[in-house]
Amino acid sequence: MRSVWERAGMVALAIALTASAVGCASLSPSVDDDAEAAPAQTSSAEQLLEGGCKTVNSEWGFALEPWAALEADTQSQDFAQKQTEHQAVISALQDIADRVEAPELRTALDASISAHQQYADTIWPGLNEVPEGYAVDLEDPTNLLVILGEQRTAFEQQMSDADVQRYDLCGPMQSGQTAAQACEIANGDWVDGGEVFSDAANLAADGDVAAAQRQAADGLAQLKAALVQVTDPEAHTEMARMYDAYETYSEDVVATLLTEEQALELSPEKLDAYIAQADADFTVWDEALTAGEERLSAYCSR
């Protein structure tokens, strides 16, 4: 699928380019040579966040493990018991959150807990009330199972969004996740996100730059959501490296795609330079992903 991006980079209607192709000013602030560097100090806010992350990274993942088991259990129909077990998870999460003082981290944790509470209060009782033998009808918006499915998706998206907020603040957390569980995510949600990202190349080749950029952003968000789920150290390391490659390619190439009108304004020399830069950026991206995929595949095949 990544080869589509290479071909898209050669199409005049949507040429992949980077700002560095024509040179750009450094984004680093200028420094007065005569200015005396102030000693680095850790603010109280940074200390609060560091302490909060230490607590969360060591406990949050383990507290969520019973929830993962509940989601994976498709056999038990005792939804009242599942609600009780889910409520115990929520209580454990609340205990951890109550010991976190950093406001931005507490906001992310509270959002996660709220989504879990809404799920526990809505989905389990709702499933418990579905009559035995009731069939799902995707064409009927009033179908109980369709409604519950939509609500479940919404709550899980809220959980995922909160997890990404937590991850951005604290990085990966510890848990008892096995390699097999991590590899299941890598072979599922991670691959799906990569395919969404790659599909943007077709839109770029058709000249729809805005749609291509939106598609790539959606793919990047799905990749991030998958990465956040992985806590197995080795799998996470490889996926984080690949995510960085996706993010860099998105910033340097996808975000700077040219429209047909913009491409036509370029001189032949600049057009050639842009195409050459696009090819070079693609090669770096593709090699990084290929190497990461090979290492991750080898790890998951053990």
XYZ file of C-alpha atoms in Angstrom:
302
model
C 0.000 0.000 0.000
C 2.875 2.429 0.727
C 4.004 2.205 -2.900
C 0.851 4.130 -3.817
C 2.339 7.142 -2.057
C 5.453 6.867 -4.208
C 3.382 6.867 -7.377
C 1.239 9.721 -6.080
C 4.378 11.759 -5.584
C 5.046 11.589 -9.319
C 1.607 12.795 -10.387
C 1.551 16.444 -11.409
C -1.899 16.936 -9.931
C -0.673 16.246 -6.413
C 3.042 16.436 -5.902
C 4.378 15.519 -2.493
C 6.799 18.151 -1.321
C 8.464 19.366 1.795
C 9.092 22.871 2.981
C 12.783 22.037 3.157
C 12.879 21.645 -0.635
C 12.915 25.406 -1.055
C 14.545 26.157 2.243
C 12.841 27.382 5.377
C 13.812 29.473 8.318
C 14.678 27.713 11.518
C 11.785 27.422 13.914
C 14.144 27.672 16.857
C 14.037 31.023 18.644
C 17.046 33.256 18.137
C 19.364 33.585 21.071
C 21.183 36.736 22.014
C 24.854 35.857 22.249
C 25.187 38.278 25.150
C 22.226 36.861 26.999
C 23.083 34.843 30.062
C 21.435 31.436 30.062
C 19.080 31.010 32.982
C 19.526 27.820 34.979
C 16.913 25.192 34.245
C 14.431 24.821 37.029
C 11.691 22.308 37.550
C 8.448 24.079 38.288
C 5.961 22.869 40.846
C 3.566 22.066 37.987
C 6.193 19.867 36.330
C 6.864 18.138 39.628
C 3.159 17.461 40.098
C 2.914 16.013 36.597
C 6.019 13.900 37.072
C 4.659 12.507 40.334
C 1.230 11.908 38.831
C 2.675 10.110 35.830
C 4.776 7.905 38.076
C 1.647 6.839 39.943
C -0.461 6.380 36.833
C 2.166 4.539 34.806
C 2.749 2.036 37.575
C -0.903 1.397 38.514
C -3.414 2.446 35.841
C -2.683 -0.347 33.386
C -2.996 -3.069 36.001
C -6.265 -1.569 37.261
C -7.663 -1.792 33.718
C -6.813 -5.455 33.188
C -10.171 -6.777 34.499
C -11.896 -4.400 32.062
C -9.933 -5.886 29.163
C -11.051 -9.328 30.289
C -14.680 -8.170 30.447
C -14.507 -6.841 26.899
C -12.891 -10.031 25.645
C -15.511 -12.282 27.276
C -18.207 -12.910 24.693
C -19.551 -16.078 26.300
C -20.996 -14.946 29.617
C -24.488 -13.462 29.473
C -24.517 -12.465 33.142
C -24.544 -8.752 32.452
C -25.430 -7.836 36.029
C -22.226 -9.533 37.189
C -20.280 -7.795 34.450
C -21.625 -4.464 35.635
C -20.532 -5.267 39.183
C -17.044 -6.206 38.006
C -16.834 -3.114 35.832
C -17.844 -0.932 38.758
C -14.981 -2.440 40.760
C -12.592 -1.407 37.980
C -14.011 2.113 38.052
C -13.514 2.302 41.806
C -9.882 1.240 41.409
C -9.334 3.865 38.707
C -10.956 6.528 40.886
C -8.633 5.626 43.768
C -5.637 6.219 41.510
C -7.034 9.466 40.080
C -7.717 10.820 43.561
C -3.980 10.678 44.258
C -3.074 12.704 41.173
C -2.745 16.456 41.660
C -1.575 17.561 38.196
C -4.665 19.265 36.685
C -4.073 18.287 33.051
C -3.469 14.649 33.940
C -6.413 14.569 36.314
C -8.608 15.891 33.483
C -7.569 12.974 31.253
C -8.145 10.432 34.024
C -11.535 11.903 34.908
C -12.572 11.716 31.249
C -11.635 8.042 31.158
C -13.497 7.286 34.375
C -16.568 9.169 33.153
C -16.644 7.132 29.945
C -16.298 3.888 31.899
C -19.076 4.934 34.270
C -21.419 5.791 31.399
C -20.648 2.434 29.825
C -21.296 0.561 33.070
C -24.541 2.457 33.716
C -25.831 2.078 30.157
C -24.473 -0.912 28.271
C -24.632 -3.723 30.835
C -28.179 -2.888 32.037
C -29.221 -2.367 28.425
C -27.942 -5.781 27.374
C -29.587 -7.323 30.398
C -32.948 -5.976 29.230
C -32.684 -7.311 25.675
C -35.226 -10.156 25.314
C -33.837 -13.632 24.717
C -33.695 -14.396 21.004
C -33.852 -10.717 20.036
C -32.161 -10.244 16.652
C -30.086 -7.325 15.481
C -31.417 -5.433 12.457
C -28.882 -2.943 11.141
C -31.515 -1.330 8.938
C -33.726 -0.493 11.925
C -32.417 2.529 13.895
C -34.803 1.665 16.764
C -33.373 -1.829 17.154
C -32.185 -2.213 20.759
C -28.917 -3.883 19.797
C -28.181 -1.248 17.174
C -28.759 1.521 19.714
C -26.568 -0.196 22.307
C -23.889 -0.754 19.691
C -23.821 2.927 18.809
C -23.666 3.913 22.477
C -20.899 1.404 23.122
C -18.866 2.772 20.222
C -19.285 6.312 21.526
C -18.178 5.394 25.066
C -15.198 3.418 23.800
C -14.154 6.361 21.622
C -14.284 8.597 24.700
C -12.083 6.101 26.545
C -9.647 6.014 23.640
C -9.478 9.808 23.440
C -8.775 10.000 27.177
C -6.095 7.317 26.862
C -4.357 9.342 24.157
C -4.442 12.433 26.395
C -2.901 10.425 29.230
C -0.283 8.935 26.921
C 0.710 12.328 25.550
C 1.351 13.496 29.102
C 2.934 10.394 30.594
C 3.995 8.008 27.862
C 3.449 4.237 28.010
C 2.208 2.678 31.223
C 3.038 -0.658 32.778
C 0.641 -3.575 32.763
C 0.554 -7.328 32.594
C -0.030 -7.268 28.839
C 1.466 -10.297 27.124
C 3.335 -10.274 23.834
C 0.426 -12.142 22.255
C -2.031 -9.450 23.355
C 0.228 -6.680 22.053
C 0.700 -8.473 18.749
C -3.059 -8.874 18.388
C -3.355 -5.086 18.501
C -0.422 -4.722 16.110
C -2.035 -7.109 13.634
C -5.472 -5.531 14.052
C -6.020 -1.887 14.962
C -2.464 -0.889 14.006
C -2.702 -2.418 10.536
C -6.147 -0.851 10.045
C -4.756 2.586 10.875
C -1.901 2.114 8.427
C -4.325 1.198 5.661
C -6.425 4.298 6.332
C -3.267 6.414 6.129
C -2.161 4.752 2.885
C -5.574 5.257 1.282
C -4.904 8.984 1.370
C -2.412 8.467 -1.468
C -5.228 7.640 -3.882
C -6.937 10.906 -3.024
C -3.666 12.777 -3.507
C -3.145 11.140 -6.903
C -6.636 12.278 -7.918
C -5.710 15.843 -7.024
C -7.935 16.166 -3.949
C -5.285 17.488 -1.596
C -7.641 18.516 1.232
C -9.321 15.098 1.288
C -5.934 13.370 1.233
C -4.754 15.375 4.217
C -7.929 14.631 6.170
C -7.621 10.930 5.364
C -3.990 10.852 6.451
C -4.876 12.656 9.694
C -7.569 10.069 10.390
C -5.086 7.271 9.776
C -2.526 8.899 12.048
C -5.135 9.217 14.808
C -6.024 5.526 14.475
C -2.351 4.573 14.617
C -1.909 6.649 17.779
C -4.967 5.051 19.401
C -3.543 1.598 18.631
C -0.087 2.523 19.937
C -1.539 3.741 23.213
C -3.135 0.318 23.799
C 0.231 -1.446 23.639
C 2.188 -1.648 26.884
C 4.381 -4.670 26.152
C 7.803 -2.926 26.112
C 9.343 -4.503 23.019
C 6.230 -4.265 20.872
C 5.635 -0.692 22.015
C 9.192 0.336 21.179
C 8.894 -0.889 17.596
C 5.429 0.585 17.082
C 6.499 3.928 18.586
C 9.401 4.119 16.125
C 7.057 3.432 13.225
C 4.543 5.966 14.529
C 7.298 8.592 14.589
C 8.025 7.751 10.929
C 4.345 8.124 10.033
C 4.138 11.409 11.906
C 7.267 12.812 10.262
C 6.068 11.814 6.793
C 2.692 13.357 7.488
C 4.245 16.646 8.615
C 6.947 16.869 5.948
C 5.066 15.510 2.941
C 1.308 15.089 3.350
C 0.790 18.450 5.032
C 2.616 20.185 2.164
C 0.959 18.549 -0.836
C 0.518 20.872 -3.806
C -2.712 21.450 -5.657
C -2.721 21.351 -9.457
C -2.724 25.145 -9.583
C 0.264 25.375 -7.235
C 2.173 22.760 -9.210
C 1.628 24.602 -12.472
C 3.122 27.742 -10.967
C 6.467 26.038 -10.395
C 9.336 26.228 -12.846
C 10.517 22.907 -14.315
C 13.605 23.058 -12.115
C 11.616 23.555 -8.914
C 9.145 20.886 -9.967
C 11.987 18.428 -10.430
C 13.391 19.413 -7.061
C 10.059 18.857 -5.352
C 9.634 15.439 -6.942
C 13.174 14.456 -5.981
C 12.556 15.547 -2.399
C 9.274 13.654 -2.312
C 11.015 10.525 -3.524
C 13.727 10.930 -0.903
C 11.192 11.435 1.890
C 9.219 8.424 0.716
C 12.349 6.260 0.749
C 13.220 7.267 4.314
C 9.642 6.608 5.468
C 9.312 3.309 3.647
C 12.651 1.999 4.898
C 11.789 2.931 8.493
C 8.421 1.169 8.309
C 9.836 -1.892 6.537
C 12.530 -2.317 9.176
C 10.041 -1.824 12.005
C 7.549 -4.247 10.513
C 10.246 -6.889 10.111
C 11.390 -6.542 13.717
C 7.827 -6.542 15.047
C 6.899 -9.531 12.903
C 9.917 -11.436 14.187
C 8.980 -10.580 17.777
C 5.379 -11.684 17.277
C 6.483 -14.931 15.643
C 8.481 -16.129 18.648
